[in-house]
Coordinates of C-alpha atoms in Angstrom, one line a residue:
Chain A
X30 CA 18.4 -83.6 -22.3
X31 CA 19.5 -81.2 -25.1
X32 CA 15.6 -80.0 -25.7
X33 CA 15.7 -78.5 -22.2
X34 CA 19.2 -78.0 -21.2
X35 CA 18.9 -74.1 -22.5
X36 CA 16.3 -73.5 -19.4
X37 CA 19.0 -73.8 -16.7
X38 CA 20.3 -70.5 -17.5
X39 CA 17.6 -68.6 -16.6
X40 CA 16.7 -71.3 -13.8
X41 CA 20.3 -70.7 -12.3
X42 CA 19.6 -67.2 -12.6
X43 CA 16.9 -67.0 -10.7
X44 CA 17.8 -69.5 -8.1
X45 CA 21.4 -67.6 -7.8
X46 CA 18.5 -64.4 -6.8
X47 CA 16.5 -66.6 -4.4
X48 CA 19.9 -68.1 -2.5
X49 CA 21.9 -64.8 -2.5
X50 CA 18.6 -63.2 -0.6
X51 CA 17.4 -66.1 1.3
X52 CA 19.8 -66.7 4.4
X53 CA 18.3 -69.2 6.8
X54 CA 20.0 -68.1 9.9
X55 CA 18.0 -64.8 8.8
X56 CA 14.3 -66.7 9.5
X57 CA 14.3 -65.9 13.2
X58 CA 13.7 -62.2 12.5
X59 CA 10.8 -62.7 10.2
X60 CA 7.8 -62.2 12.9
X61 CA 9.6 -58.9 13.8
X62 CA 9.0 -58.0 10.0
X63 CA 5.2 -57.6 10.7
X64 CA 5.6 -55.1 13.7
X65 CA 4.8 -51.5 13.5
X66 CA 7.7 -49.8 14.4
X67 CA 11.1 -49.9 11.9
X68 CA 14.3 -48.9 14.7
X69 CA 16.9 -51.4 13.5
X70 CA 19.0 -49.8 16.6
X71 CA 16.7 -50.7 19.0
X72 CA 16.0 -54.1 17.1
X73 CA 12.5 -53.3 15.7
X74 CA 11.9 -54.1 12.4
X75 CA 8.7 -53.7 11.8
X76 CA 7.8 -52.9 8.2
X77 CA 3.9 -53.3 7.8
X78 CA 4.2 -49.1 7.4
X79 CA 6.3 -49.5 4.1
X80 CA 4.5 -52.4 2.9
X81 CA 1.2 -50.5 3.2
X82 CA 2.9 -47.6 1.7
X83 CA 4.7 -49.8 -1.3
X84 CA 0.6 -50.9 -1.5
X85 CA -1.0 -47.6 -1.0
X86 CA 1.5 -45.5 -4.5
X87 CA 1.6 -48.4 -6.9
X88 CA -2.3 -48.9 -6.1
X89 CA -2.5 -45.4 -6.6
X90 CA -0.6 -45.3 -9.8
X91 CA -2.6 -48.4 -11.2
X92 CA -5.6 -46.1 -10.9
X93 CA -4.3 -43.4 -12.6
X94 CA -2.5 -45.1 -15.1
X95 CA -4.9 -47.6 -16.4
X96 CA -7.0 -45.0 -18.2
X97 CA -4.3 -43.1 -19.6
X98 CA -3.1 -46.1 -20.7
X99 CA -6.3 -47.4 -22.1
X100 CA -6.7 -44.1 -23.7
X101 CA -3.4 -43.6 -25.3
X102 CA -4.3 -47.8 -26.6
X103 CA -7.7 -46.8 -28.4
X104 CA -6.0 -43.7 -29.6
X105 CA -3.1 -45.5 -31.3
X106 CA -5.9 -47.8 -33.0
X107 CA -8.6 -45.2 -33.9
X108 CA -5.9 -42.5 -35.0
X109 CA -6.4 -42.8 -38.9
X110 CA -3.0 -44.7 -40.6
X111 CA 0.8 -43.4 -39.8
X112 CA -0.2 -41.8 -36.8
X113 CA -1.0 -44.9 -34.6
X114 CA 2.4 -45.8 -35.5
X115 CA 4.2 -42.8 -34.5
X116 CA 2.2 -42.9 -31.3
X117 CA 2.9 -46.3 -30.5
X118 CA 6.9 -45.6 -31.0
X119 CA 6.4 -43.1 -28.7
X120 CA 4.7 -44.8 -26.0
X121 CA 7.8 -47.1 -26.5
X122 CA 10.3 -44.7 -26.0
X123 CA 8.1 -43.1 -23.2
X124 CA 8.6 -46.4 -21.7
X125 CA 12.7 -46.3 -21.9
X126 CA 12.7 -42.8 -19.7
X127 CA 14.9 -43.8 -16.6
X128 CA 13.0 -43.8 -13.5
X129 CA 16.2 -41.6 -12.0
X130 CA 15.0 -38.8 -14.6
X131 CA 11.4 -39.3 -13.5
X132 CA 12.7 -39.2 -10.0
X133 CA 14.3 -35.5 -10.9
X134 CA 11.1 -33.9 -12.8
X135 CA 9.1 -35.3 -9.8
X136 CA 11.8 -33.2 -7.5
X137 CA 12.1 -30.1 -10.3
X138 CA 8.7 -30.1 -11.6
X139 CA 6.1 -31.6 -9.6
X140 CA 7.0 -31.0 -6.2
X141 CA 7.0 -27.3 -6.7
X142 CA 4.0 -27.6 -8.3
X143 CA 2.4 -29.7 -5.7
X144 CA 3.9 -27.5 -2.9
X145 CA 1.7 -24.5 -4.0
X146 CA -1.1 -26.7 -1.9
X147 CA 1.0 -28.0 0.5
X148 CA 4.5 -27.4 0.7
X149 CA 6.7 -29.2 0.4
X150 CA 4.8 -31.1 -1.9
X151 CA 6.9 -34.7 -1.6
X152 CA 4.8 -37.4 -0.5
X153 CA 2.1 -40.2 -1.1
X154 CA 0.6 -38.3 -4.0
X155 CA 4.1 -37.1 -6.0
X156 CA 5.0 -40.3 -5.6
X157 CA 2.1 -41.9 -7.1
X158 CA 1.8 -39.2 -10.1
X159 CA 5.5 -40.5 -11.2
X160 CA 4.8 -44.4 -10.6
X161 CA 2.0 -44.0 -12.8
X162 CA 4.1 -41.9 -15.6
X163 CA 6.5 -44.7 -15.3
X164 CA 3.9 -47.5 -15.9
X165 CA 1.4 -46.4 -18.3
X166 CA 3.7 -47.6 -21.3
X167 CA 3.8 -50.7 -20.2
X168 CA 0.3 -51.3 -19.8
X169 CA -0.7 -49.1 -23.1
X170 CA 1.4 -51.8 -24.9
X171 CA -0.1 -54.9 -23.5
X172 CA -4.2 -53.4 -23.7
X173 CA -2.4 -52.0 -28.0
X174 CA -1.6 -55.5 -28.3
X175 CA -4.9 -57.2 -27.3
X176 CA -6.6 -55.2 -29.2
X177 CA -4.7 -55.9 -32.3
X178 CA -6.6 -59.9 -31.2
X179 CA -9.8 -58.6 -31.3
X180 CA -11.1 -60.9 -34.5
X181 CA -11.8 -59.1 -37.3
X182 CA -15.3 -61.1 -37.1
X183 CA -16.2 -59.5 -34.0
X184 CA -15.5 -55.9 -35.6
X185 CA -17.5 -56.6 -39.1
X186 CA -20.6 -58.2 -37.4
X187 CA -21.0 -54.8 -35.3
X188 CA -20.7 -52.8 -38.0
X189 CA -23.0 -54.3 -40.1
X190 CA -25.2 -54.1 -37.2
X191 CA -24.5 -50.2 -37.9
X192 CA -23.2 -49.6 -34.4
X193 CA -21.4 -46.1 -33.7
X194 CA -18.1 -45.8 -33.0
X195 CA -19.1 -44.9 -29.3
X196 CA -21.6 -48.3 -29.0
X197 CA -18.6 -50.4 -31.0
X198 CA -16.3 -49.3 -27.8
X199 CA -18.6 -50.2 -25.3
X200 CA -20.1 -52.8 -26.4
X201 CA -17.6 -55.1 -28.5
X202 CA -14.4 -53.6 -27.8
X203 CA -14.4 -53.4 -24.2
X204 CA -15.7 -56.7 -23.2
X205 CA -13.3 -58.2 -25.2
X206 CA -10.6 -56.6 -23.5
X207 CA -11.5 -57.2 -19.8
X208 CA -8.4 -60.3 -18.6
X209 CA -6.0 -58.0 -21.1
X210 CA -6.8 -54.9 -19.2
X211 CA -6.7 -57.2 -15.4
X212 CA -3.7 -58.6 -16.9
X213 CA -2.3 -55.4 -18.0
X214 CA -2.6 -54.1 -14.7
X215 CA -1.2 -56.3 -12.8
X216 CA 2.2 -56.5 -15.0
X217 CA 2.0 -52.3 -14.2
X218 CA 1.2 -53.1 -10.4
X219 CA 4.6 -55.4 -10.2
X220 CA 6.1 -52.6 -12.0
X221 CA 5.3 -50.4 -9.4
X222 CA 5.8 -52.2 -6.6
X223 CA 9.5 -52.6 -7.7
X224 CA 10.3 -49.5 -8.6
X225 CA 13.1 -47.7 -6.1
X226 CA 14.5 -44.6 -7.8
X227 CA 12.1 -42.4 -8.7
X228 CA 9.9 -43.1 -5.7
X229 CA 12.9 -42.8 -3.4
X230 CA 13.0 -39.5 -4.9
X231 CA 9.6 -37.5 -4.3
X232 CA 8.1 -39.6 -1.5
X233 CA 9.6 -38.0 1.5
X234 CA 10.8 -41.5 2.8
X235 CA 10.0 -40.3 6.6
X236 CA 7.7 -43.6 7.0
X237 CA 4.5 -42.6 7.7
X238 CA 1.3 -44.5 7.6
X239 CA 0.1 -43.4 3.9
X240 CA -2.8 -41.9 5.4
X241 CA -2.8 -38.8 2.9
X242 CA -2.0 -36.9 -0.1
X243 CA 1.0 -35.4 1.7
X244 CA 1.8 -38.3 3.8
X245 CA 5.8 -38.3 4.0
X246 CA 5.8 -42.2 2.9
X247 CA 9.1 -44.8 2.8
X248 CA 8.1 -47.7 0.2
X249 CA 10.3 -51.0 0.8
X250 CA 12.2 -50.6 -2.3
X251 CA 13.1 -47.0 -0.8
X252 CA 13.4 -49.0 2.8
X253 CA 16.6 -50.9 1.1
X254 CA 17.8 -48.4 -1.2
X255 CA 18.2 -46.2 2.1
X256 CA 19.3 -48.2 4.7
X257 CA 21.0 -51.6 3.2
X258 CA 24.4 -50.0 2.3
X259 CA 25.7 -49.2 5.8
X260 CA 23.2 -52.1 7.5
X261 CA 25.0 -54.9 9.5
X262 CA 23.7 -58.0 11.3
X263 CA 19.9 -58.3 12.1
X264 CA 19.6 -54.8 10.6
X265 CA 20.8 -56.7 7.4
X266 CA 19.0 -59.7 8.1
X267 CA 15.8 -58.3 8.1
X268 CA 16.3 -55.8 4.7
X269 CA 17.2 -58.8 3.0
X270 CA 14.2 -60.7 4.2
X271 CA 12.3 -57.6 2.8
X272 CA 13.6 -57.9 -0.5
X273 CA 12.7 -61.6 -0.9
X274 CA 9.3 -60.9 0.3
X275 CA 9.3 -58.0 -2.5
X276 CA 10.6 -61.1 -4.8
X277 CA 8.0 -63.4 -4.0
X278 CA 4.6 -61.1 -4.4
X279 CA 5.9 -59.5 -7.3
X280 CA 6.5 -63.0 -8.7
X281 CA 3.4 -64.0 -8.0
X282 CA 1.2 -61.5 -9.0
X283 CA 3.4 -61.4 -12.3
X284 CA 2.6 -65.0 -13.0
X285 CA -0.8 -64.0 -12.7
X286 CA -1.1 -60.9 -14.6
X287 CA 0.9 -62.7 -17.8
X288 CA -1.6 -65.4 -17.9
X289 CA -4.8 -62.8 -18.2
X290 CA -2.3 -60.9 -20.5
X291 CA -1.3 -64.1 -22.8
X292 CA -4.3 -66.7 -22.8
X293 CA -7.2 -65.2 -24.6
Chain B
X10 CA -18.4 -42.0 -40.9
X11 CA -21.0 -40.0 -39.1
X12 CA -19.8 -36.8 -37.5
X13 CA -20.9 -38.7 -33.9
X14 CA -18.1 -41.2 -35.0
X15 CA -15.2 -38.3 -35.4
X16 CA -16.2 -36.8 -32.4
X17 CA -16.1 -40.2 -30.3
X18 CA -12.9 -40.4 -32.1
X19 CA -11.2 -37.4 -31.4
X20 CA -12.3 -37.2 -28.0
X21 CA -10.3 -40.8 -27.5
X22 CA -7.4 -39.7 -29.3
X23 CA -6.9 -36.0 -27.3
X24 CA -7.1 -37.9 -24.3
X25 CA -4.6 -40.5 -25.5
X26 CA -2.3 -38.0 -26.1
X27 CA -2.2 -36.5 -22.4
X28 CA 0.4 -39.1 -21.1
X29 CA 2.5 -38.7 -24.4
X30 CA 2.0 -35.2 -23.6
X31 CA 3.3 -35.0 -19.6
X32 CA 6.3 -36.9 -21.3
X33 CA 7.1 -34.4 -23.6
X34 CA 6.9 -31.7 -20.7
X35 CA 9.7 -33.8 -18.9
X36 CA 11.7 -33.3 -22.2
X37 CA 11.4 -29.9 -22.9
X38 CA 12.1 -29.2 -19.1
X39 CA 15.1 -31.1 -19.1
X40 CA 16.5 -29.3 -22.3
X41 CA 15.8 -26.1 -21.2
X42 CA 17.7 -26.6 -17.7
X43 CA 20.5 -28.8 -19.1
X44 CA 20.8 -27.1 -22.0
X45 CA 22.9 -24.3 -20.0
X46 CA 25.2 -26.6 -18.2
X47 CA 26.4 -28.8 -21.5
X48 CA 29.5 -28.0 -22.6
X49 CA 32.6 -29.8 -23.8
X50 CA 34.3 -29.0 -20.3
X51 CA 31.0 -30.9 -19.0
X52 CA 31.2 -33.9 -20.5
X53 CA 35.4 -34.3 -20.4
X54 CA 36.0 -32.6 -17.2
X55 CA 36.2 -34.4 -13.4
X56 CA 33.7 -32.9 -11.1
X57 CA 34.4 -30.3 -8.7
X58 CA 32.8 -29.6 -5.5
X59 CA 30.9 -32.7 -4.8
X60 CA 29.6 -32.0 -8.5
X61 CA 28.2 -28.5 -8.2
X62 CA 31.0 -27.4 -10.7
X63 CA 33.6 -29.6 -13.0
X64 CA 32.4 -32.1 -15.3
X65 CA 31.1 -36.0 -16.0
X66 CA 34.0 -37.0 -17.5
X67 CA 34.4 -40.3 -14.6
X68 CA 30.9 -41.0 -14.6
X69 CA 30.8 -41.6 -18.9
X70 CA 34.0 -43.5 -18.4
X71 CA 32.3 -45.3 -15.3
X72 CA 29.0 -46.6 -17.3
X73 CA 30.7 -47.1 -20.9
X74 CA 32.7 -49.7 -18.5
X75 CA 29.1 -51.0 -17.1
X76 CA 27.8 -51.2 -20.3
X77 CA 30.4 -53.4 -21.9
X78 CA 30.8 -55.6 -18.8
X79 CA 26.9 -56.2 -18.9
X80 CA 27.0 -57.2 -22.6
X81 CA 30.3 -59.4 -21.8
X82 CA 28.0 -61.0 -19.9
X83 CA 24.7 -61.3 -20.7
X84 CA 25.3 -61.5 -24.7
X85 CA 27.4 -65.0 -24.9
X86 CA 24.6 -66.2 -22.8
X87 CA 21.4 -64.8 -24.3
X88 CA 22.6 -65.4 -28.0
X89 CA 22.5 -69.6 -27.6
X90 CA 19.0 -68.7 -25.8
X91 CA 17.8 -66.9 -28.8
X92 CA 18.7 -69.4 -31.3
X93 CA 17.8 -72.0 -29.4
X94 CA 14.0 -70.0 -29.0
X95 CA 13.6 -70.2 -32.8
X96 CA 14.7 -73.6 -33.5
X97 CA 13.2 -75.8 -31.1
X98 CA 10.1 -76.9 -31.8
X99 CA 8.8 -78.5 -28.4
X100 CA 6.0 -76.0 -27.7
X101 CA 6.1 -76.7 -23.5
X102 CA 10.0 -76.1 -23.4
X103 CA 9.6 -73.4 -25.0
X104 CA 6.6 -72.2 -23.0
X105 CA 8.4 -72.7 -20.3
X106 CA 11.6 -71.3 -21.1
X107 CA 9.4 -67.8 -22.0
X108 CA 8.0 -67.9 -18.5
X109 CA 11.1 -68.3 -16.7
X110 CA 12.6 -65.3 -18.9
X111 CA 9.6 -63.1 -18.1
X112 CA 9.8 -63.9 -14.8
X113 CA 13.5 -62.8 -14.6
X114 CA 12.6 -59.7 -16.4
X115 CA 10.2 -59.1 -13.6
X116 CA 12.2 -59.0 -10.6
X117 CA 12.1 -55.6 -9.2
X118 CA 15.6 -54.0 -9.6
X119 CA 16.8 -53.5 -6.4
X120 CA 16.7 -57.2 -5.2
X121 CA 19.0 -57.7 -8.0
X122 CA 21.2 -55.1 -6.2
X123 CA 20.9 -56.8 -3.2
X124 CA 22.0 -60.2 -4.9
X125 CA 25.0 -58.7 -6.3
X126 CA 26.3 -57.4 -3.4
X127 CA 25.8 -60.7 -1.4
X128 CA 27.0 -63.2 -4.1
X129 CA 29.8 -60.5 -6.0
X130 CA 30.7 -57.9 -3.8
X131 CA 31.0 -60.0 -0.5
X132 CA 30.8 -63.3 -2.0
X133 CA 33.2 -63.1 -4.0
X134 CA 35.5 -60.7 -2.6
X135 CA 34.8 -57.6 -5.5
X136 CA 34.3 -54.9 -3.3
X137 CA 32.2 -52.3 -4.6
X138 CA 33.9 -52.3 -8.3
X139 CA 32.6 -52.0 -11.5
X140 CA 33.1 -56.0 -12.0
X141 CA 30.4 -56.7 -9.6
X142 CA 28.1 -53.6 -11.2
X143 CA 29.0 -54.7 -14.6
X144 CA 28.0 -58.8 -13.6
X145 CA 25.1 -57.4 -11.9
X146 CA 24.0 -55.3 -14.6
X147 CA 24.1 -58.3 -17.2
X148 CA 22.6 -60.7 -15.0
X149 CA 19.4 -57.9 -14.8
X150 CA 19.1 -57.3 -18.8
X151 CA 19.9 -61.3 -19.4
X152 CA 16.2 -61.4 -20.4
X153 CA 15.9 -58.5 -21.8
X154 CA 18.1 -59.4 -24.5
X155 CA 16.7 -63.2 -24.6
X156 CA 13.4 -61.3 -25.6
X157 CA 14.6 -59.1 -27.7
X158 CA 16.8 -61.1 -29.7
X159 CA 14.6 -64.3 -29.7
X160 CA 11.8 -61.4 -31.5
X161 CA 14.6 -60.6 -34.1
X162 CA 15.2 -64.1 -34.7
X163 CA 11.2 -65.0 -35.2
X164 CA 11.5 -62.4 -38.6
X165 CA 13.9 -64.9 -40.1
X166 CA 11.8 -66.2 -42.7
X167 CA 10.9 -70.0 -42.3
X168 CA 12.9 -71.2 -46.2
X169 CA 16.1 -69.4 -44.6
X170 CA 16.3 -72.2 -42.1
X171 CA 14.8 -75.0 -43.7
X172 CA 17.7 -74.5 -46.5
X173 CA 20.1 -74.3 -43.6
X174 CA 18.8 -77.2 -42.4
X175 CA 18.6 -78.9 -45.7
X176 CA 22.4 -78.4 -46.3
X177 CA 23.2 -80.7 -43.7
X178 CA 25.2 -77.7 -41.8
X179 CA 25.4 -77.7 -38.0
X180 CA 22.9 -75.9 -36.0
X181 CA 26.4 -74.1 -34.8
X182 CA 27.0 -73.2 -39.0
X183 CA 23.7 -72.2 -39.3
X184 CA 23.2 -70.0 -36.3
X185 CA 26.9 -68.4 -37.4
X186 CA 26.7 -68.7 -41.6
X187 CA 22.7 -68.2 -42.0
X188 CA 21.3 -66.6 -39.1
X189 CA 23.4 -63.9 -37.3
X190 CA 24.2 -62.4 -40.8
X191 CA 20.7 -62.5 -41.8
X192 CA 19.5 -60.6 -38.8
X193 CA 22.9 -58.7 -37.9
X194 CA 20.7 -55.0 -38.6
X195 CA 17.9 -56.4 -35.7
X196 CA 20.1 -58.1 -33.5
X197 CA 22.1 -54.7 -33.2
X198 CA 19.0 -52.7 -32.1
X199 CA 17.7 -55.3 -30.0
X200 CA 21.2 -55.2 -28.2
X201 CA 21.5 -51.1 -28.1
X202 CA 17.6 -51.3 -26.5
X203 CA 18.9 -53.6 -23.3
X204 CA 21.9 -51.1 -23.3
X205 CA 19.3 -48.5 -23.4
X206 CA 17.7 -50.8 -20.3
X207 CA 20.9 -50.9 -18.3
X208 CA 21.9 -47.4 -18.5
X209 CA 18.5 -46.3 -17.5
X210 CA 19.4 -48.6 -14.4
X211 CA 20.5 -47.3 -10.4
X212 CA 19.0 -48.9 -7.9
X213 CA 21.3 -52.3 -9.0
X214 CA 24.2 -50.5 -8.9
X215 CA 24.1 -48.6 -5.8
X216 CA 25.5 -51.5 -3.8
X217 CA 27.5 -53.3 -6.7
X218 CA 29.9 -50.7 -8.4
X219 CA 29.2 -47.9 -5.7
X220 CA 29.8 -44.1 -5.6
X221 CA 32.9 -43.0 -5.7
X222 CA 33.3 -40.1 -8.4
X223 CA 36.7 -40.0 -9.1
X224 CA 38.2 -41.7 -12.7
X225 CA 38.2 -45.2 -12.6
X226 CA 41.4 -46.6 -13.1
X227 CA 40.7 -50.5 -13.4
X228 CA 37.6 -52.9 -13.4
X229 CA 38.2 -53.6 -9.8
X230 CA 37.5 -49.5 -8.9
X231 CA 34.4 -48.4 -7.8
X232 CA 33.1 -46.3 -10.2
X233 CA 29.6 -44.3 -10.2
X234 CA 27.5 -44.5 -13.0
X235 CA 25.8 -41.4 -14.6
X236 CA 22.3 -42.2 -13.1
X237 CA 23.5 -43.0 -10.1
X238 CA 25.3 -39.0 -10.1
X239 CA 22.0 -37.7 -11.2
X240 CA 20.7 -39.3 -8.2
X241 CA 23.3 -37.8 -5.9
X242 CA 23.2 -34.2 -7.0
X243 CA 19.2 -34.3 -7.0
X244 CA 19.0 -35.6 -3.1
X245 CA 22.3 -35.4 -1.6
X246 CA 24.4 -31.9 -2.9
X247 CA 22.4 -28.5 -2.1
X248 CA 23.0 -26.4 -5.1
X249 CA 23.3 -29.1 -7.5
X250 CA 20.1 -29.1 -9.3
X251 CA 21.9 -27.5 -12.7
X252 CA 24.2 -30.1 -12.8
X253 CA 21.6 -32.5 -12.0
X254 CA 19.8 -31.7 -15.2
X255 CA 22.5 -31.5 -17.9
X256 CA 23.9 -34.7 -16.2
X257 CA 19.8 -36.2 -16.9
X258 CA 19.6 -34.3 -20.5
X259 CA 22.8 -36.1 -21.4
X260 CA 21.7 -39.5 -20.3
X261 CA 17.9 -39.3 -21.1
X262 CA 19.5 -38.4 -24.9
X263 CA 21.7 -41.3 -25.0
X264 CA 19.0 -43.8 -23.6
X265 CA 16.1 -42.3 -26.0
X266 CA 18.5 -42.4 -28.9
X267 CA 18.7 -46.0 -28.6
X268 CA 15.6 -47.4 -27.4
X269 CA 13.7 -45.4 -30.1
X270 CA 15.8 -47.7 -32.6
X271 CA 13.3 -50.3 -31.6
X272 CA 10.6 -50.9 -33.7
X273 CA 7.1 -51.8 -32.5
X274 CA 6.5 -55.6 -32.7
X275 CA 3.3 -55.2 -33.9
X276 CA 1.9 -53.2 -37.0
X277 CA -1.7 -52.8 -37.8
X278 CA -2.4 -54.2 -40.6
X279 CA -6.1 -55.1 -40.5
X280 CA -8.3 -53.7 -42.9
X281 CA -11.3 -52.7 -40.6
X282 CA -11.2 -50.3 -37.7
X283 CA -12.4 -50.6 -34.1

């Protein structure tokens, strides 16, 4: 009993999470969830725009953020002695930058930059350029620490195959990091998909369908962060729903992502 | 090295530096609009004018109080955790005791909200106070710490514990005579880099410990926390955009002040390069 008795503290935790969201008298509203239309007066609580949009900025943000972060990897490795170092405790503290401070360089910075195109410049693609500020950290540490696995075997028997360092990237180095870099990005797409502040900030939060670049786009995070303080009843119901759903793919496609990211 | 080699080479490392880069432009924006606004009549004064004027004096009070509720909380329960990490030496419990943290560490922030304000703020009759923000807040960097402090412990060199061990003492006298003194110096950054964590944090406390701006006066006030101000002069206040940033400057400094404390887990040490 004693071996495994530490485990119910996190196990209550995250069963405290699952009871607090999941109320059963709730369950008749969740077929409404997969409507169109979100007017919790008029009882429609439709959220397939947010989840596209929730789908549409952190997929975004994966794409832009899993090459800087594979960049800003290979550069803390090939960057000769101290300076790999120094970069890597700055990706770290890059990492620790609160999404709320994002959220206000997105509004100060970005969106003004943005709106130059297409005023006002919030939307589907602000959003996505801060997710993906947000994220690369995480996944440049996960993609740094794979390659720190790669066996030194596998690195002497290209060089004394007299390789380039170009060929050595592309052919040794790469393959060996394809699960770390799926992996990687999944634990950056949960990351995304759970962020609230700094998307809640540049995105507009209107609720369209993220069909463009300037798409005025509500995430669910945003959805709750909105709406859930002054929602009663069904209206409350159905955000909490939301949020378990948000629980339950995040879970899952963390689970996933750690295995790629652990087992070699 | 050929010349084709430093090329490749540079080439990776210029365009590694890019996101560094765009994170260094968020710095030197915020310091050159905060800059203007800090003062010492910032920092101790009440705001005035929904915050366009007047200080942050209630909102440092308001997280400090966050802070040490979420270490009240999560500390007595991540330190057992920790120890227990580096002693036991069934390899599925403890597999399965670093799944179940990660997963914790996982869940998007807001459903944490969510949970407080069922179980604490409802639940348990706290109204929006810095009790439920502060329990909420510790429940959300719980595994933070586990994994920080569990990495802290793993440094302890193998003889320290095996003599501990060999003295016959407790695992309670070990953990309190051997350990924690051992590793006091990483334990401390470990637990200022989950403070770093929480104080980053809004979206949990936006329906835990609330909004209101004014001082508060117990742990049963609501009280608003400094990111949750920034947040609130950014999108809500016309005209508070300079407050905004020295509010952000002030709180970006305290949070990269602490989590740069943390060092890397892992150094390079191997002799050949990529």
């Amino acid at each position: 009993m004693r071996r495994q008795s530490p485990l119910l503290v996190p196990a209550g935790l995250l069963l405290a999470l699952v009871v607090a969201l999941f109320d059963p008298h709730a369950l008749p509203i969740a077929p409404a969830l997969a409507g169109e239309r979100w007017l919790p007066a008029r009882s429609l609580f439709g959220i397939a725009r947010f989840v596209s949009a929730t789908f549409a900025v952190a997929g975004g943000a994966l794409v832009l953020a899993l090459p800087a972060a594979l960049a800003s990897a290979l550069a803390t490795h090939l960057w000769p002695r101290h300076g790999g170092v120094t970069l890597r405790r700055l990706t770290l503290v890059a990492g620790a930058i609160p999404s709320v401070v994002w959220g206000f360089w997105g509004l100060a910075a970005l969106a003004p930059l943005l709106s130059r195109w297409h005023p006002p410049g919030q939307g589907l693609l602000a959003a996505t350029i801060v997710l993906a500020l947000m994220i690369w950290p995480t996944m440049a540490l996960a993609l740094d620490a794979a390659l720190e696995r790669i066996p030194d075997s596998r690195r002497l028997a290209a060089l004394s195959l007299g390789m380039t360092l170009g060929q050595r990237l592309r052919l040794v180095v790469m393959p060996s990091l394809r699960h770390a870099a799926t992996g990687a990005a999944l634990l950056g797409l949960t990351r995304a998909m759970g962020e609230t502040m700094a998307v809640l900030m540049v995105s507009g939060n209107v609720g369209d369908w993220p069909t463009g670049p300037f798409a005025s786009i509500r995430t669910v995070t945003a959805n709750l962060a909105l709406e859930f303080a002054y929602a009663q009843g069904a209206h409350r119901d159905a955000l909490l729903l939301s949020g378990l759903m948000l629980i339950v793919t995040t879970t899952l496609l963390f689970w996933w992502g750690r295995r790629l990211v652990t087992n070699q | 090295m050929s010349r084709h080699d430093t090329i490749t080479r540079g080439c990776w490392i210029l365009v590694g530096l890019f996101p560094i880069g765009v994170a260094l432009w968020l710095m030197i924006l915020l310091v050159g609009q905060g800059i203007p606004s800090l003062s010492w009549s910032f920092l101790l004064d009440e705001p005035v004018h929904a915050g366009r004027a007047g200080g942050i004096a209630p909102m440092l009070v308001s997280t400090t109080a966050l802070l040490g509720l979420a270490l009240l909380t999560a500390a007595p329960l991540a330190l057992p955790l920790a120890v227990w990490h580096r002693t036991v030496t069934d390899k599925r419990a403890r597999n399965r005791h670093d799944a179940l943290i990660d997963t914790l560490a996982a869940v998007p922030s807001i459903c944490w909200g969510l949970a407080g304000y069922v179980l604490l703020v409802r639940g348990a009759g706290f109204g929006f106070s810095l009790l439920a923000g502060g329990l909420t807040l510790g429940a959300m960097i719980l595994p933070t710490l586990v994994r920080l402090w569990s990495d802290a412990l793993a440094d302890l060199p193998d003889g320290q514990v095996e003599a501990g061990r060999a003295l016959g003492l407790t695992p309670f006298q070990q953990a309190l005579h051997i350990w924690l003194p051992a590793s006091a110096g990483s334990l401390l950054i470990g637990m200022l880099a989950a403070l770093a964590r929480a104080a980053a944090e809004t979206a949990a406390l936006l329906f835990t410990s609330g909004y209101a701006s004014r001082m508060p006066a117990s742990v049963f006030d609501s009280g608003r926390a400094l990111s949750v101000h920034i947040l609130d002069l950014a999108m809500n206040v016309p005209g508070g955009d300079q407050a905004a940033a020295g509010s952000a400057l002030v709180l970006l400094t305290a949070v990269l002040l602490f989590a740069a404390l943390l060092r890397p887990k892992h150094h390079s040490t191997r002799k050949v390069s990529l």
